[in-house]
mmCIF file of C-alpha atoms in Angstrom:
data_model
loop_
_atom_site.group_PDB
_atom_site.id
_atom_site.type_symbol
_atom_site.label_atom_id
_atom_site.label_comp_id
_atom_site.label_asym_id
_atom_site.label_seq_id
_atom_site.Cartn_x
_atom_site.Cartn_y
_atom_site.Cartn_z
ATOM 1 C CA MET O 1 5.725 -37.477 -30.666
ATOM 2 C CA LYS O 2 2.158 -38.489 -29.763
ATOM 3 C CA LYS O 3 3.304 -39.823 -26.393
ATOM 4 C CA PHE O 4 5.168 -36.591 -25.645
ATOM 5 C CA LEU O 5 2.082 -34.485 -26.453
ATOM 6 C CA ILE O 6 -0.163 -36.659 -24.274
ATOM 7 C CA ILE O 7 2.284 -36.515 -21.347
ATOM 8 C CA ALA O 8 2.671 -32.739 -21.730
ATOM 9 C CA LEU O 9 -1.113 -32.288 -21.833
ATOM 10 C CA VAL O 10 -1.604 -34.412 -18.705
ATOM 11 C CA CYS O 11 1.099 -32.432 -16.856
ATOM 12 C CA VAL O 12 -0.511 -29.111 -17.792
ATOM 13 C CA MET O 13 -3.995 -30.304 -16.796
ATOM 14 C CA THR O 14 -2.941 -31.750 -13.427
ATOM 15 C CA GLY O 15 -0.637 -28.832 -12.637
ATOM 16 C CA GLY O 16 -3.381 -26.304 -13.383
ATOM 17 C CA ALA O 17 -5.897 -28.135 -11.225
ATOM 18 C CA ALA O 18 -3.700 -27.766 -8.148
ATOM 19 C CA LEU O 19 -3.276 -23.996 -8.486
ATOM 20 C CA ALA O 20 -6.545 -22.818 -6.939
ATOM 21 C CA GLY O 21 -9.207 -23.686 -4.431
ATOM 22 C CA THR O 22 -12.713 -22.823 -3.308
ATOM 23 C CA LEU O 23 -14.107 -23.434 0.149
ATOM 24 C CA ASN O 24 -17.905 -23.444 0.010
ATOM 25 C CA VAL O 25 -20.079 -22.405 2.937
ATOM 26 C CA PRO O 26 -23.491 -23.794 1.973
ATOM 27 C CA TRP O 27 -25.475 -21.965 4.679
ATOM 28 C CA ILE O 28 -24.864 -19.474 7.462
ATOM 29 C CA ARG O 29 -27.197 -17.235 9.457
ATOM 30 C CA ASP O 30 -25.948 -13.960 10.928
ATOM 31 C CA ASP O 31 -28.928 -12.080 12.305
ATOM 32 C CA ALA O 32 -29.468 -9.840 15.291
ATOM 33 C CA THR O 33 -33.080 -8.860 14.589
ATOM 34 C CA SER O 34 -34.964 -11.326 16.786
ATOM 35 C CA ALA O 35 -36.461 -9.862 19.973
ATOM 36 C CA ALA O 36 -35.414 -12.790 22.142
ATOM 37 C CA VAL O 37 -32.398 -14.433 20.486
ATOM 38 C CA GLN O 38 -29.517 -13.189 18.328
ATOM 39 C CA TYR O 39 -27.761 -15.412 15.816
ATOM 40 C CA ASN O 40 -24.087 -14.544 15.440
ATOM 41 C CA GLY O 41 -22.693 -16.505 12.516
ATOM 42 C CA PHE O 42 -18.939 -16.786 12.063
ATOM 43 C CA ILE O 43 -16.907 -18.154 9.177
ATOM 44 C CA ASN O 44 -13.441 -19.248 10.292
ATOM 45 C CA VAL O 45 -10.657 -19.827 7.773
ATOM 46 C CA LYS O 46 -7.112 -21.055 8.413
ATOM 47 C CA ASN O 47 -4.069 -20.640 6.176
ATOM 48 C CA THR O 48 -2.121 -23.912 6.413
ATOM 49 C CA THR O 49 0.913 -22.643 4.479
ATOM 50 C CA GLY O 50 4.054 -20.655 5.239
ATOM 51 C CA SER O 51 3.027 -17.773 2.935
ATOM 52 C CA ALA O 52 0.244 -15.189 2.962
ATOM 53 C CA ILE O 53 -2.763 -16.137 0.810
ATOM 54 C CA PRO O 54 -4.939 -13.511 -0.918
ATOM 55 C CA ILE O 55 -8.610 -14.472 -0.634
ATOM 56 C CA THR O 56 -11.647 -13.482 -2.694
ATOM 57 C CA VAL O 57 -15.017 -13.914 -0.980
ATOM 58 C CA GLN O 58 -18.397 -14.223 -2.712
ATOM 59 C CA TYR O 59 -21.863 -14.208 -1.128
ATOM 60 C CA TRP O 60 -25.338 -15.276 -2.297
ATOM 61 C CA ALA O 61 -28.811 -14.717 -0.863
ATOM 62 C CA ALA O 62 -31.051 -17.746 -0.277
ATOM 63 C CA ASP O 63 -32.706 -17.252 -3.690
ATOM 64 C CA GLY O 64 -29.323 -17.328 -5.487
ATOM 65 C CA THR O 65 -28.937 -13.567 -5.988
ATOM 66 C CA GLU O 66 -25.284 -12.585 -5.722
ATOM 67 C CA ILE O 67 -24.730 -10.101 -2.867
ATOM 68 C CA THR O 68 -20.929 -9.822 -3.094
ATOM 69 C CA PRO O 69 -19.497 -6.410 -2.141
ATOM 70 C CA SER O 70 -16.805 -4.517 -3.971
ATOM 71 C CA PRO O 71 -13.988 -4.823 -3.047
ATOM 72 C CA ASN O 72 -14.291 -8.431 -1.940
ATOM 73 C CA THR O 73 -10.738 -9.458 -1.064
ATOM 74 C CA PHE O 74 -8.630 -9.923 2.058
ATOM 75 C CA THR O 75 -5.353 -11.656 2.957
ATOM 76 C CA ILE O 76 -4.717 -14.410 5.494
ATOM 77 C CA PRO O 77 -1.145 -14.204 6.838
ATOM 78 C CA ALA O 78 1.051 -17.318 6.868
ATOM 79 C CA GLY O 79 -0.187 -19.869 9.405
ATOM 80 C CA ALA O 80 -2.914 -17.517 10.644
ATOM 81 C CA ALA O 81 -6.640 -17.996 11.133
ATOM 82 C CA ILE O 82 -9.363 -15.377 10.737
ATOM 83 C CA GLY O 83 -12.907 -15.556 12.066
ATOM 84 C CA PHE O 84 -15.448 -13.110 10.679
ATOM 85 C CA ARG O 85 -19.157 -12.382 10.604
ATOM 86 C CA PRO O 86 -20.258 -12.242 6.964
ATOM 87 C CA ILE O 87 -23.090 -9.730 7.498
ATOM 88 C CA GLU O 88 -22.438 -7.643 10.610
ATOM 89 C CA ASP O 89 -19.189 -6.726 12.392
ATOM 90 C CA LEU O 90 -18.564 -7.076 16.100
ATOM 91 C CA PRO O 91 -16.141 -4.755 17.931
ATOM 92 C CA GLY O 92 -14.193 -7.778 19.214
ATOM 93 C CA GLU O 93 -13.913 -9.365 15.782
ATOM 94 C CA GLY O 94 -10.276 -8.232 15.453
ATOM 95 C CA PRO O 95 -8.686 -9.053 12.080
ATOM 96 C CA GLY O 96 -12.051 -10.389 10.878
ATOM 97 C CA GLN O 97 -13.362 -6.838 10.573
ATOM 98 C CA ALA O 98 -11.144 -6.434 7.491
ATOM 99 C CA VAL O 99 -13.167 -9.087 5.651
ATOM 100 C CA PRO O 100 -15.828 -7.492 3.408
ATOM 101 C CA ASN O 101 -19.418 -8.148 4.517
ATOM 102 C CA ALA O 102 -22.216 -9.221 2.191
ATOM 103 C CA ASP O 103 -24.382 -6.482 0.654
ATOM 104 C CA ILE O 104 -27.473 -7.890 2.336
ATOM 105 C CA GLY O 105 -29.912 -5.082 1.505
ATOM 106 C CA ALA O 106 -33.486 -6.346 1.933
ATOM 107 C CA PHE O 107 -32.504 -10.020 1.740
ATOM 108 C CA ASP O 108 -32.887 -12.491 4.594
ATOM 109 C CA LYS O 109 -29.764 -12.910 6.693
ATOM 110 C CA ALA O 110 -29.368 -16.599 5.846
ATOM 111 C CA ILE O 111 -26.777 -16.710 3.066
ATOM 112 C CA SER O 112 -24.152 -18.901 1.417
ATOM 113 C CA ALA O 113 -20.549 -18.006 0.650
ATOM 114 C CA ALA O 114 -17.481 -19.110 -1.283
ATOM 115 C CA ILE O 115 -13.912 -18.467 -0.163
ATOM 116 C CA ASN O 116 -11.623 -18.519 -3.236
ATOM 117 C CA TRP O 117 -7.828 -18.478 -3.552
ATOM 118 C CA SER O 118 -5.252 -19.189 -6.229
ATOM 119 C CA GLY O 119 -1.595 -20.070 -6.422
ATOM 120 C CA GLY O 120 -1.599 -23.146 -4.191
ATOM 121 C CA ALA O 121 -3.216 -26.470 -3.424
ATOM 122 C CA SER O 122 -6.917 -26.845 -2.732
ATOM 123 C CA THR O 123 -6.088 -27.812 0.879
ATOM 124 C CA ASP O 124 -4.142 -24.598 1.654
ATOM 125 C CA VAL O 125 -7.167 -23.108 3.420
ATOM 126 C CA GLN O 126 -9.354 -24.943 5.947
ATOM 127 C CA GLY O 127 -12.642 -23.637 7.270
ATOM 128 C CA ARG O 128 -15.523 -24.061 9.668
ATOM 129 C CA VAL O 129 -18.809 -22.331 10.359
ATOM 130 C CA LEU O 130 -19.953 -21.495 13.893
ATOM 131 C CA ILE O 131 -23.299 -20.005 14.894
ATOM 132 C CA ARG O 132 -23.846 -18.762 18.459
ATOM 133 C CA PHE O 133 -27.328 -18.291 19.896
ATOM 134 C CA ILE O 134 -27.306 -15.385 22.342
ATOM 135 C CA ASP O 135 -30.097 -14.535 24.786
ATOM 136 C CA VAL O 136 -30.725 -10.807 24.282
ATOM 137 C CA GLY O 137 -31.876 -10.209 27.866
ATOM 138 C CA SER O 138 -28.896 -11.735 29.649
ATOM 139 C CA GLY O 139 -26.277 -11.667 26.890
ATOM 140 C CA ALA O 140 -25.495 -15.326 27.638
ATOM 141 C CA VAL O 141 -24.592 -17.764 24.878
ATOM 142 C CA THR O 142 -27.442 -20.275 25.020
ATOM 143 C CA GLY O 143 -26.199 -22.648 22.364
ATOM 144 C CA THR O 144 -23.825 -23.150 19.465
ATOM 145 C CA TYR O 145 -23.994 -24.954 16.154
ATOM 146 C CA GLY O 146 -21.030 -25.573 13.906
ATOM 147 C CA TYR O 147 -19.667 -27.657 11.084
ATOM 148 C CA LEU O 148 -16.339 -28.106 9.303
ATOM 149 C CA CYS O 149 -16.299 -27.184 5.656
ATOM 150 C CA PRO O 150 -15.118 -29.930 3.311
ATOM 151 C CA PRO O 151 -11.662 -29.367 1.790
ATOM 152 C CA GLY O 152 -11.463 -26.876 -1.045
ATOM 153 C CA VAL O 153 -12.094 -28.092 -4.546
#
């Protein structure tokens, strides 16, 4: 009986651990206030499954204050990818405009974020962060910076 209880407990614990994921974005800047250069920060997320995945997004200011809007959910269709600016929308953002932006208020526009989902494996969503530096005078992209987010946990 002891062996059965231990096996059942292990199955419940390992099964529950695989039913959710969080993709952390430790830092992103999305700011268009500089006189000479704009920083357009994008978070890109990809659904690697054959089913739509409901996503909950959370945001924090640099000092740790939560700046998550309400509502704070969106859905990534099966096999689709969505790129979005977490603070300001662009007209060409497409499906990314449906993603709720952070309630930035008076906070600096350098924030962190968490992309959360449930009902699947922690690797069901992949992500990257891309920041474009745009010369305000010419509108030219003068540089980019990006990184892949580690797999969800």
